[in-house]
Short mmCIF file of N, CA and C in Angstrom, two decimals:
data_model
loop_
_atom_site.label_atom_id
_atom_site.label_comp_id
_atom_site.label_asym_id
_atom_site.label_seq_id
_atom_site.Cartn_x
_atom_site.Cartn_y
_atom_site.Cartn_z
N UNK A 1 0.88 -1.21 0.00
CA UNK A 1 -0.02 0.18 0.15
C UNK A 1 1.10 1.33 0.07
N UNK A 2 0.65 2.27 -0.45
CA UNK A 2 1.26 3.48 -0.82
C UNK A 2 1.07 4.43 0.17
N UNK A 3 -0.11 4.61 1.00
CA UNK A 3 -0.21 5.44 1.97
C UNK A 3 0.24 5.26 3.26
N UNK A 4 1.02 6.48 3.51
CA UNK A 4 2.11 6.54 4.66
C UNK A 4 1.63 6.20 5.88
N UNK A 5 0.29 6.60 6.10
CA UNK A 5 -0.42 6.45 7.29
C UNK A 5 -0.91 5.06 7.80
N UNK A 6 -0.14 4.41 8.74
CA UNK A 6 -0.93 2.92 9.08
C UNK A 6 -2.19 3.17 9.33
N UNK A 7 -3.01 3.61 10.26
CA UNK A 7 -3.89 3.91 10.45
C UNK A 7 -5.03 4.01 9.13
N UNK A 8 -4.82 4.77 8.19
CA UNK A 8 -5.66 4.72 7.08
C UNK A 8 -5.16 3.14 6.30
N UNK A 9 -4.23 2.89 6.18
CA UNK A 9 -3.79 1.69 5.48
C UNK A 9 -4.57 0.51 6.30
N UNK A 10 -4.56 0.49 7.73
CA UNK A 10 -5.61 -0.56 8.19
C UNK A 10 -7.20 -0.53 7.70
N UNK A 11 -7.36 0.74 7.53
CA UNK A 11 -8.80 0.73 7.59
C UNK A 11 -9.07 0.66 5.83
N UNK A 12 -8.43 0.88 4.92
CA UNK A 12 -8.31 0.50 3.68
C UNK A 12 -8.35 -0.97 3.40
N UNK A 13 -7.45 -1.71 4.32
CA UNK A 13 -7.53 -3.06 4.52
C UNK A 13 -8.78 -3.81 4.78
N UNK A 14 -9.12 -3.03 5.73
CA UNK A 14 -10.49 -3.88 6.62
C UNK A 14 -11.59 -3.67 5.55
N UNK A 15 -11.46 -2.57 5.04
CA UNK A 15 -12.90 -2.31 3.74
C UNK A 15 -12.68 -3.57 2.86
N UNK A 16 -11.47 -3.62 2.31
CA UNK A 16 -11.09 -4.54 1.37
C UNK A 16 -11.69 -6.02 1.41
N UNK A 17 -11.37 -6.15 2.88
CA UNK A 17 -11.65 -7.68 3.32
C UNK A 17 -13.38 -7.97 3.11
N UNK A 18 -13.77 -6.67 3.93
CA UNK A 18 -15.53 -6.61 4.24
C UNK A 18 -16.08 -6.83 2.49
N UNK A 19 -15.68 -5.97 1.83
CA UNK A 19 -16.21 -6.00 0.03
C UNK A 19 -16.00 -7.30 -0.52
N UNK A 20 -15.01 -7.97 -0.29
CA UNK A 20 -15.06 -9.41 -0.35
C UNK A 20 -16.14 -10.40 0.07
N UNK A 21 -16.69 -10.21 1.05
CA UNK A 21 -17.27 -10.90 2.28
C UNK A 21 -16.48 -11.69 3.25
N UNK A 22 -15.57 -11.21 3.35
CA UNK A 22 -14.54 -12.05 4.52
C UNK A 22 -14.33 -11.23 5.76
N UNK A 23 -14.47 -11.96 6.62
CA UNK A 23 -13.63 -11.41 8.23
C UNK A 23 -12.16 -11.75 8.18
N UNK A 24 -11.61 -10.88 8.13
CA UNK A 24 -10.15 -11.26 8.15
C UNK A 24 -9.68 -11.61 9.62
N UNK A 25 -8.47 -12.15 10.04
CA UNK A 25 -7.88 -12.37 10.84
C UNK A 25 -6.67 -11.31 11.20
N UNK A 26 -6.36 -11.05 12.26
CA UNK A 26 -5.46 -9.96 12.64
C UNK A 26 -4.52 -10.03 11.94
N UNK A 27 -3.83 -11.30 11.84
CA UNK A 27 -2.57 -11.42 11.09
C UNK A 27 -2.86 -10.84 9.60
N UNK A 28 -3.85 -11.28 8.95
CA UNK A 28 -4.14 -11.15 7.59
C UNK A 28 -4.84 -9.42 7.50
N UNK A 29 -5.28 -8.80 8.57
CA UNK A 29 -5.41 -7.12 8.05
C UNK A 29 -3.78 -6.59 8.13
N UNK A 30 -3.04 -6.84 9.25
CA UNK A 30 -1.61 -6.39 9.83
C UNK A 30 -1.11 -6.64 8.21
N UNK A 31 -1.05 -8.18 7.77
CA UNK A 31 -0.28 -8.21 6.48
C UNK A 31 -0.66 -7.24 5.43
N UNK A 32 -2.16 -7.52 4.99
CA UNK A 32 -2.39 -6.45 4.13
C UNK A 32 -2.33 -5.06 3.86
N UNK A 33 -2.40 -4.54 5.33
CA UNK A 33 -2.07 -3.10 5.50
C UNK A 33 -0.32 -2.87 5.79
N UNK A 34 0.35 -3.96 5.47
CA UNK A 34 1.75 -3.77 5.56
C UNK A 34 2.17 -3.15 7.04
N UNK A 35 1.51 -3.37 8.27
CA UNK A 35 2.03 -3.01 9.70
C UNK A 35 2.07 -4.30 10.33
N UNK A 36 2.86 -3.64 11.57
CA UNK A 36 2.51 -4.54 12.79
C UNK A 36 1.49 -5.00 13.42
N UNK A 37 1.31 -6.11 13.99
CA UNK A 37 0.19 -6.56 14.28
C UNK A 37 -0.06 -5.45 15.32
N UNK A 38 0.62 -5.25 16.46
CA UNK A 38 0.29 -4.15 17.59
C UNK A 38 -0.36 -2.68 17.03
N UNK A 39 0.05 -2.60 16.00
CA UNK A 39 -0.98 -1.24 15.14
C UNK A 39 -2.33 -1.32 15.42
N UNK A 40 -2.95 -2.62 15.08
CA UNK A 40 -4.32 -2.65 15.35
C UNK A 40 -5.08 -2.22 16.46
N UNK A 41 -4.31 -2.49 17.67
CA UNK A 41 -4.52 -2.22 19.04
C UNK A 41 -4.37 -0.93 19.19
N UNK A 42 -3.29 -0.38 18.97
CA UNK A 42 -2.94 0.83 18.82
C UNK A 42 -3.66 1.90 18.27
N UNK A 43 -3.83 1.74 17.14
CA UNK A 43 -4.86 2.77 16.58
C UNK A 43 -6.77 2.32 16.63
N UNK A 44 -6.62 1.34 17.04
CA UNK A 44 -8.20 0.78 16.86
C UNK A 44 -8.66 0.17 18.35
N UNK A 45 -7.92 -0.02 19.14
CA UNK A 45 -8.24 -0.75 20.12
C UNK A 45 -8.76 -2.34 19.98
N UNK A 46 -8.30 -3.04 19.21
CA UNK A 46 -8.74 -4.25 18.50
C UNK A 46 -9.40 -4.47 17.19
N UNK A 47 -9.42 -5.52 17.02
CA UNK A 47 -10.04 -5.75 15.37
C UNK A 47 -11.24 -5.64 15.46
N UNK A 48 -12.53 -5.63 16.51
CA UNK A 48 -13.51 -5.66 16.34
C UNK A 48 -13.90 -4.09 16.03
N UNK A 49 -13.00 -2.93 16.81
CA UNK A 49 -13.24 -1.77 16.50
C UNK A 49 -12.92 -1.33 14.95
N UNK A 50 -11.55 -1.98 14.69
CA UNK A 50 -11.25 -1.73 13.27
C UNK A 50 -12.42 -1.89 12.08
N UNK A 51 -13.05 -3.31 12.47
CA UNK A 51 -13.92 -3.74 11.63
C UNK A 51 -15.50 -2.77 11.79
N UNK A 52 -15.34 -2.58 12.94
CA UNK A 52 -16.92 -1.75 13.01
C UNK A 52 -16.51 -0.31 12.41
N UNK A 53 -15.71 0.48 12.54
CA UNK A 53 -15.27 1.65 11.75
C UNK A 53 -15.35 1.38 10.47
N UNK A 54 -14.64 0.35 9.83
CA UNK A 54 -14.92 0.02 8.45
C UNK A 54 -16.01 -0.12 7.69
N UNK A 55 -16.99 -0.73 8.62
CA UNK A 55 -18.23 -1.02 8.57
C UNK A 55 -19.00 0.22 8.34
N UNK A 56 -18.80 1.31 9.29
CA UNK A 56 -19.48 2.48 9.37
C UNK A 56 -19.23 3.19 8.13
N UNK A 57 -17.57 3.18 7.70
CA UNK A 57 -17.31 3.73 6.64
C UNK A 57 -17.69 3.62 5.28
N UNK A 58 -17.68 2.14 5.24
CA UNK A 58 -18.65 1.70 4.32
C UNK A 58 -20.24 2.30 3.89
N UNK A 59 -20.80 2.21 5.11
CA UNK A 59 -21.78 2.67 5.06
C UNK A 59 -22.15 3.98 4.81
N UNK A 60 -21.21 5.13 5.42
CA UNK A 60 -21.15 6.27 4.96
C UNK A 60 -21.03 6.40 3.29
N UNK A 61 -20.13 5.80 2.70
CA UNK A 61 -19.94 5.88 1.34
C UNK A 61 -21.27 5.51 0.65
N UNK A 62 -21.71 4.36 1.11
CA UNK A 62 -22.98 3.82 0.53
C UNK A 62 -24.23 5.02 0.54
N UNK A 63 -24.30 5.44 1.44
CA UNK A 63 -25.39 6.84 1.80
C UNK A 63 -24.68 7.63 1.06
N UNK A 64 -23.88 8.30 0.73
CA UNK A 64 -23.51 9.38 0.23
C UNK A 64 -23.76 9.02 -1.19
N UNK A 65 -23.26 7.79 -1.84
CA UNK A 65 -23.82 7.79 -3.30
C UNK A 65 -25.36 7.70 -3.55
N UNK A 66 -26.18 6.75 -2.67
CA UNK A 66 -27.37 6.76 -2.46
C UNK A 66 -27.94 8.56 -2.66
N UNK A 67 -27.87 9.25 -1.96
CA UNK A 67 -28.25 10.55 -1.77
C UNK A 67 -27.69 11.27 -2.92
N UNK A 68 -26.59 11.09 -3.81
CA UNK A 68 -26.55 11.62 -4.62
C UNK A 68 -27.15 10.89 -6.26
N UNK A 69 -27.47 9.96 -6.15
CA UNK A 69 -28.14 9.30 -7.27
C UNK A 69 -29.35 9.24 -7.32
N UNK A 70 -29.93 9.04 -5.71
CA UNK A 70 -31.55 8.78 -5.93
C UNK A 70 -32.34 9.96 -5.14
N UNK A 71 -31.76 10.66 -4.68
CA UNK A 71 -32.64 12.06 -4.20
C UNK A 71 -32.73 13.21 -5.34
N UNK A 72 -33.46 12.99 -6.06
CA UNK A 72 -33.41 13.54 -7.42
C UNK A 72 -34.32 15.10 -7.02
N UNK A 73 -33.95 16.38 -7.15
CA UNK A 73 -34.18 17.64 -6.51
C UNK A 73 -35.57 17.76 -7.50
N UNK A 74 -36.08 16.84 -8.64
CA UNK A 74 -36.97 17.26 -9.18
C UNK A 74 -38.62 16.60 -8.53
N UNK A 75 -37.88 15.71 -7.34
CA UNK A 75 -39.21 15.33 -6.71
C UNK A 75 -39.24 16.42 -5.59
N UNK A 76 -40.71 16.11 -5.16
CA UNK A 76 -41.21 17.28 -4.01
C UNK A 76 -40.53 16.61 -2.65
N UNK A 77 -40.32 17.74 -2.19
CA UNK A 77 -39.58 17.21 -0.69
C UNK A 77 -40.25 16.05 0.03
N UNK A 78 -41.34 16.16 0.13
CA UNK A 78 -42.10 15.12 0.86
C UNK A 78 -41.70 13.67 -0.18
N UNK A 79 -41.68 13.56 -0.93
CA UNK A 79 -41.44 12.70 -2.26
C UNK A 79 -40.01 12.05 -1.64
N UNK A 80 -39.18 13.04 -1.60
CA UNK A 80 -37.50 12.82 -1.34
C UNK A 80 -37.60 12.15 0.12
N UNK A 81 -38.38 12.64 0.96
CA UNK A 81 -38.52 12.31 2.43
C UNK A 81 -38.93 11.02 2.37
N UNK A 82 -40.05 10.69 1.85
CA UNK A 82 -40.82 9.33 1.52
C UNK A 82 -39.50 8.58 1.26
N UNK A 83 -38.90 8.68 0.08
CA UNK A 83 -38.18 7.84 -0.88
C UNK A 83 -36.69 7.28 0.25
N UNK A 84 -36.41 8.78 1.04
CA UNK A 84 -35.08 8.46 1.91
C UNK A 84 -35.71 7.29 3.02
N UNK A 85 -36.93 7.29 3.42
CA UNK A 85 -37.43 6.68 4.57
C UNK A 85 -37.39 5.57 4.34
N UNK A 86 -38.13 5.20 3.13
CA UNK A 86 -38.12 3.60 2.33
C UNK A 86 -36.70 3.13 2.09
N UNK A 87 -35.72 3.85 1.76
CA UNK A 87 -34.35 3.21 1.67
C UNK A 87 -34.00 2.89 2.92
N UNK A 88 -34.11 3.77 3.88
CA UNK A 88 -33.20 3.19 5.39
C UNK A 88 -33.97 2.42 5.66
N UNK A 89 -35.47 1.80 5.95
CA UNK A 89 -36.10 1.15 6.40
C UNK A 89 -35.85 -0.41 5.50
N UNK A 90 -35.92 -0.07 4.21
CA UNK A 90 -35.13 -1.71 3.54
C UNK A 90 -34.09 -2.13 3.83
N UNK A 91 -32.90 -0.93 4.50
CA UNK A 91 -31.46 -1.44 4.58
C UNK A 91 -31.94 -2.09 5.93
N UNK A 92 -32.35 -1.28 7.01
CA UNK A 92 -32.38 -2.04 8.35
C UNK A 92 -32.87 -3.08 8.20
N UNK A 93 -34.22 -3.42 7.37
CA UNK A 93 -34.95 -4.51 7.45
C UNK A 93 -34.47 -6.01 6.79
N UNK A 94 -33.86 -5.31 5.78
CA UNK A 94 -33.27 -6.56 4.78
C UNK A 94 -31.65 -7.13 5.05
N UNK A 95 -31.21 -6.19 5.68
CA UNK A 95 -29.82 -5.84 6.00
C UNK A 95 -29.51 -6.21 7.49
N UNK A 96 -30.29 -6.68 7.93
CA UNK A 96 -30.52 -6.43 9.44
C UNK A 96 -29.31 -6.87 10.27
N UNK A 97 -29.19 -8.19 10.12
CA UNK A 97 -27.78 -8.86 10.59
C UNK A 97 -26.50 -7.60 10.33
N UNK A 98 -26.16 -7.01 8.95
CA UNK A 98 -25.37 -6.05 9.03
C UNK A 98 -25.39 -5.25 10.05
N UNK A 99 -26.51 -4.30 10.13
CA UNK A 99 -27.05 -3.03 10.79
C UNK A 99 -26.84 -3.60 12.07
N UNK A 100 -27.33 -4.61 12.50
CA UNK A 100 -27.03 -5.03 14.18
C UNK A 100 -25.56 -5.28 14.54
N UNK A 101 -24.79 -5.51 13.84
CA UNK A 101 -23.81 -5.97 13.71
C UNK A 101 -22.86 -4.26 13.76
N UNK A 102 -23.17 -3.52 12.97
CA UNK A 102 -22.60 -2.07 13.12
C UNK A 102 -23.12 -1.65 14.33
N UNK A 103 -24.43 -1.60 14.70
CA UNK A 103 -25.06 -1.15 16.04
C UNK A 103 -24.33 -1.71 17.04
N UNK A 104 -23.86 -2.82 17.03
CA UNK A 104 -23.23 -3.48 18.28
C UNK A 104 -21.73 -2.92 18.21
N UNK A 105 -21.47 -3.21 17.09
CA UNK A 105 -19.93 -2.74 17.32
C UNK A 105 -19.29 -1.30 17.31
N UNK A 106 -20.07 -0.19 16.90
CA UNK A 106 -20.00 1.16 16.79
C UNK A 106 -20.59 1.91 17.85
N UNK A 107 -21.97 1.95 17.74
CA UNK A 107 -22.70 2.67 18.69
C UNK A 107 -22.61 2.30 20.04
N UNK A 108 -22.65 1.11 20.50
CA UNK A 108 -22.75 0.41 21.94
C UNK A 108 -21.53 0.28 22.19
N UNK A 109 -20.17 0.52 21.88
CA UNK A 109 -19.29 0.79 22.13
C UNK A 109 -18.72 2.44 22.31
N UNK A 110 -19.86 3.09 22.32
CA UNK A 110 -19.25 4.75 22.25
C UNK A 110 -18.39 5.09 21.41
N UNK A 111 -18.47 4.72 19.98
CA UNK A 111 -17.47 5.43 18.90
C UNK A 111 -18.42 5.56 18.13
N UNK A 112 -17.82 6.95 17.22
CA UNK A 112 -19.21 7.78 16.75
C UNK A 112 -19.52 6.70 15.49
N UNK A 113 -20.58 7.23 15.19
CA UNK A 113 -21.56 6.23 14.29
C UNK A 113 -21.65 7.44 12.86
N UNK A 114 -20.85 7.59 12.28
CA UNK A 114 -21.19 8.46 11.34
C UNK A 114 -22.24 8.25 10.28
N UNK A 115 -22.28 6.76 10.01
CA UNK A 115 -23.61 6.48 8.98
C UNK A 115 -24.83 7.03 9.76
N UNK A 116 -25.37 6.80 10.67
CA UNK A 116 -26.39 7.16 11.31
C UNK A 116 -26.48 8.45 11.48
N UNK A 117 -25.21 9.25 11.90
CA UNK A 117 -25.35 10.96 11.84
C UNK A 117 -25.55 11.45 10.47
N UNK A 118 -24.74 10.58 9.57
CA UNK A 118 -25.14 11.28 8.19
C UNK A 118 -26.74 11.19 7.78
N UNK A 119 -27.44 10.10 8.24
CA UNK A 119 -28.64 9.90 7.77
C UNK A 119 -29.75 10.69 8.53
N UNK A 120 -29.22 10.86 10.02
CA UNK A 120 -30.37 11.86 10.75
C UNK A 120 -30.02 13.53 9.89
N UNK A 121 -28.76 13.74 9.76
CA UNK A 121 -28.72 14.91 9.03
C UNK A 121 -29.35 15.33 7.66
N UNK A 122 -29.67 14.03 6.77
CA UNK A 122 -30.19 14.14 5.79
C UNK A 122 -31.63 14.52 6.07
N UNK A 123 -32.41 13.41 7.08
CA UNK A 123 -33.58 13.42 7.18
C UNK A 123 -34.13 14.95 7.75
N UNK A 124 -32.97 15.57 8.78
CA UNK A 124 -33.37 16.44 9.31
C UNK A 124 -33.29 17.74 8.34
N UNK A 125 -32.64 17.39 7.63
CA UNK A 125 -32.56 18.83 6.49
C UNK A 125 -34.06 18.65 5.75
N UNK A 126 -34.63 17.58 4.97
CA UNK A 126 -35.58 17.25 4.39
C UNK A 126 -36.87 17.63 5.17
N UNK A 127 -36.53 17.34 6.38
CA UNK A 127 -37.91 17.62 7.36
C UNK A 127 -37.98 19.32 7.59
N UNK A 128 -36.81 19.70 7.59
CA UNK A 128 -36.66 21.37 7.67
C UNK A 128 -37.12 21.99 6.37
N UNK A 129 -36.87 21.34 5.34
CA UNK A 129 -37.26 22.07 4.23
C UNK A 129 -38.90 21.83 4.06
N UNK A 130 -39.28 20.66 4.68
CA UNK A 130 -40.81 20.20 4.88
C UNK A 130 -41.61 21.16 5.49
N UNK A 131 -41.18 21.64 6.88
CA UNK A 131 -41.72 22.20 7.48
C UNK A 131 -41.41 23.64 7.42
N UNK A 132 -40.56 24.13 6.40
CA UNK A 132 -40.10 25.65 6.12
C UNK A 132 -39.61 25.54 7.61
N UNK A 133 -38.46 25.21 7.99
CA UNK A 133 -37.88 25.58 9.43
C UNK A 133 -35.87 25.10 9.03
N UNK A 134 -35.28 25.55 10.10
CA UNK A 134 -33.97 25.45 9.86
C UNK A 134 -33.45 23.77 10.24
N UNK A 135 -32.63 23.25 9.54
CA UNK A 135 -32.45 21.70 9.89
C UNK A 135 -31.72 21.76 11.41
N UNK A 136 -31.24 22.88 11.90
CA UNK A 136 -30.99 22.27 13.12
C UNK A 136 -31.80 22.64 14.33
N UNK A 137 -32.83 23.07 13.87
CA UNK A 137 -33.78 23.35 14.82
C UNK A 137 -34.14 22.22 15.71
N UNK A 138 -34.73 22.24 16.89
CA UNK A 138 -34.81 20.95 17.85
C UNK A 138 -35.66 20.07 17.32
N UNK A 139 -36.98 20.95 16.75
CA UNK A 139 -37.94 19.53 16.41
C UNK A 139 -37.68 19.22 14.99
N UNK A 140 -36.67 19.58 14.21
CA UNK A 140 -36.36 18.77 12.97
C UNK A 140 -35.35 17.65 13.93
N UNK A 141 -34.59 18.14 14.00
CA UNK A 141 -33.56 16.99 14.71
C UNK A 141 -34.14 15.66 15.96
N UNK A 142 -35.09 16.14 16.23
CA UNK A 142 -35.53 15.16 17.13
C UNK A 142 -36.70 14.45 16.10
N UNK A 143 -37.37 14.84 15.18
CA UNK A 143 -38.47 13.81 14.21
C UNK A 143 -37.11 13.12 13.78
N UNK A 144 -36.13 13.63 13.20
CA UNK A 144 -35.22 12.65 12.43
C UNK A 144 -34.46 11.64 13.33
N UNK A 145 -34.14 12.03 14.42
CA UNK A 145 -33.70 11.17 15.60
C UNK A 145 -34.92 10.04 15.96
N UNK A 146 -36.15 10.27 15.95
CA UNK A 146 -37.29 9.40 16.31
C UNK A 146 -37.06 8.75 15.15
N UNK A 147 -37.31 9.13 13.76
CA UNK A 147 -37.38 8.23 12.79
C UNK A 147 -36.41 7.23 12.84
N UNK A 148 -35.07 7.69 12.96
CA UNK A 148 -33.84 6.90 12.67
C UNK A 148 -33.93 5.80 14.10
N UNK A 149 -34.23 6.54 14.91
CA UNK A 149 -34.43 5.04 16.25
C UNK A 149 -35.46 3.91 16.15
N UNK A 150 -36.43 4.70 15.39
CA UNK A 150 -37.50 3.34 14.96
C UNK A 150 -36.85 2.39 13.97
N UNK A 151 -36.06 3.07 13.04
CA UNK A 151 -35.36 2.09 11.73
C UNK A 151 -34.46 1.22 12.84
N UNK A 152 -33.61 1.47 13.71
CA UNK A 152 -32.59 0.64 14.06
C UNK A 152 -33.65 0.07 15.08
N UNK A 153 -34.21 0.06 15.73
CA UNK A 153 -35.23 -0.84 16.48
C UNK A 153 -35.41 -1.75 15.74
N UNK A 154 -35.96 -1.86 14.49
CA UNK A 154 -36.34 -2.82 13.13
C UNK A 154 -35.42 -3.32 12.96
N UNK A 155 -34.00 -3.08 13.06
CA UNK A 155 -33.15 -4.19 12.58
C UNK A 155 -32.23 -4.91 14.05
N UNK A 156 -32.38 -4.19 15.20
CA UNK A 156 -32.15 -4.85 16.27
C UNK A 156 -33.13 -6.19 16.49
N UNK A 157 -34.46 -5.92 16.39
CA UNK A 157 -35.16 -6.76 16.95
C UNK A 157 -35.75 -7.28 15.58
N UNK A 158 -35.22 -7.59 14.46
CA UNK A 158 -35.69 -8.09 13.47
C UNK A 158 -36.83 -8.86 13.22
N UNK A 159 -36.52 -10.22 14.10
CA UNK A 159 -37.48 -11.39 13.91
C UNK A 159 -38.62 -11.05 15.26
N UNK A 160 -38.47 -10.15 15.97
CA UNK A 160 -39.36 -10.14 16.86
C UNK A 160 -40.31 -8.64 16.61
N UNK A 161 -39.82 -8.32 15.77
CA UNK A 161 -40.36 -6.90 15.44
C UNK A 161 -42.05 -6.69 15.55
N UNK A 162 -42.69 -7.72 14.75
CA UNK A 162 -44.07 -7.66 14.66
C UNK A 162 -44.70 -7.97 16.16
N UNK A 163 -43.97 -8.88 16.55
CA UNK A 163 -44.55 -9.39 18.05
C UNK A 163 -44.27 -8.25 18.97
N UNK A 164 -43.42 -7.64 19.10
CA UNK A 164 -43.17 -6.36 19.88
C UNK A 164 -43.91 -5.44 19.55
N UNK A 165 -44.06 -4.99 18.35
CA UNK A 165 -45.06 -3.73 17.89
C UNK A 165 -46.24 -3.65 17.64
N UNK A 166 -46.58 -4.96 16.91
CA UNK A 166 -48.11 -5.14 16.28
C UNK A 166 -47.87 -4.76 14.92
N UNK A 167 -46.98 -4.05 14.27
CA UNK A 167 -46.51 -3.69 13.15
C UNK A 167 -45.90 -4.86 12.32
N UNK A 168 -46.56 -5.18 10.87
CA UNK A 168 -46.29 -5.97 9.92
C UNK A 168 -45.28 -5.15 9.11
N UNK A 169 -44.34 -5.72 8.96
CA UNK A 169 -43.14 -5.53 8.21
C UNK A 169 -42.53 -6.80 7.36
N UNK A 170 -43.26 -7.60 7.44
CA UNK A 170 -43.01 -8.96 6.54
C UNK A 170 -42.88 -9.15 5.08
N UNK A 171 -43.18 -8.06 4.26
CA UNK A 171 -43.13 -7.79 3.17
C UNK A 171 -42.93 -6.03 2.61
N UNK A 172 -42.15 -6.43 1.22
CA UNK A 172 -41.79 -4.83 1.13
C UNK A 172 -43.06 -3.98 1.16
N UNK A 173 -43.99 -4.50 0.94
CA UNK A 173 -45.53 -3.46 0.97
C UNK A 173 -46.03 -3.27 2.27
N UNK A 174 -45.73 -4.42 2.85
CA UNK A 174 -46.14 -3.92 4.39
C UNK A 174 -44.85 -2.87 5.20
N UNK A 175 -43.67 -3.27 4.77
CA UNK A 175 -42.83 -2.26 5.44
C UNK A 175 -42.84 -1.03 4.65
N UNK A 176 -43.28 -0.50 3.67
CA UNK A 176 -43.52 0.66 3.17
C UNK A 176 -44.72 1.42 3.50
N UNK A 177 -45.94 0.41 3.76
CA UNK A 177 -47.00 1.09 4.69
C UNK A 177 -46.46 1.51 6.21
N UNK A 178 -45.76 0.67 6.80
CA UNK A 178 -45.24 1.04 8.36
C UNK A 178 -44.47 2.19 8.26
N UNK A 179 -43.52 2.53 7.26
CA UNK A 179 -42.52 3.68 7.22
C UNK A 179 -43.92 5.02 7.14
N UNK A 180 -44.62 4.47 6.25
CA UNK A 180 -45.68 5.58 5.99
C UNK A 180 -46.25 6.10 7.05
N UNK A 181 -46.55 4.95 7.73
CA UNK A 181 -47.22 5.33 9.16
C UNK A 181 -46.33 6.22 10.10
N UNK A 182 -44.75 5.69 10.34
CA UNK A 182 -43.64 6.31 10.65
C UNK A 182 -43.96 7.87 10.42
N UNK A 183 -44.01 8.24 9.05
CA UNK A 183 -43.56 9.67 8.58
C UNK A 183 -45.27 10.37 9.04
N UNK A 184 -46.25 9.56 8.88
CA UNK A 184 -47.67 10.38 9.53
C UNK A 184 -47.81 10.68 10.86
N UNK A 185 -47.19 9.53 11.75
CA UNK A 185 -46.98 9.63 13.08
C UNK A 185 -46.31 11.20 13.57
N UNK A 186 -45.46 11.27 12.92
CA UNK A 186 -44.58 12.82 13.06
C UNK A 186 -44.89 13.41 12.38
N UNK A 187 -46.14 13.28 11.72
CA UNK A 187 -46.55 14.81 11.36
C UNK A 187 -45.81 15.21 9.82
N UNK A 188 -45.40 14.39 9.21
CA UNK A 188 -44.61 14.29 8.03
C UNK A 188 -45.30 14.04 6.41
#
């Protein structure tokens, strides 16, 4: 690897393994990044934290690409908000194991979760535009955070979601109906 920063090389190596669907060993990560094994603990406090941050970084990149390609300004603000909410719901539902892993490894260890922050920021921006407010207005951030928390709950308790909430999310249509109810409940 050409980058002189061992931390960046480790992150790049971890992301490369994840993109191939592999969970690398500490030795494999160190070899691919061309660093000493101790660097993983030094920079990331262990392999799990490195993998978690790589998952989060991959999610951020995916979200940014999706925002750029799918959130068309020709759509109304409400339609953009619906489209983004449906997308986030599908990700949390269809990739619940990955979402749960990311939450477990990142959020529950008090590491910054950039992907969730980015999604909340974009939701708050659309909510603010819909309500003719500033994105940092507490009500916009509260609605965006509440919506995101509901979606996280969907991934954490994927198999028990219906039993716990009484909300059917078993099919794509039911999931879309559920996200519409979430938006309606929040006055959006």
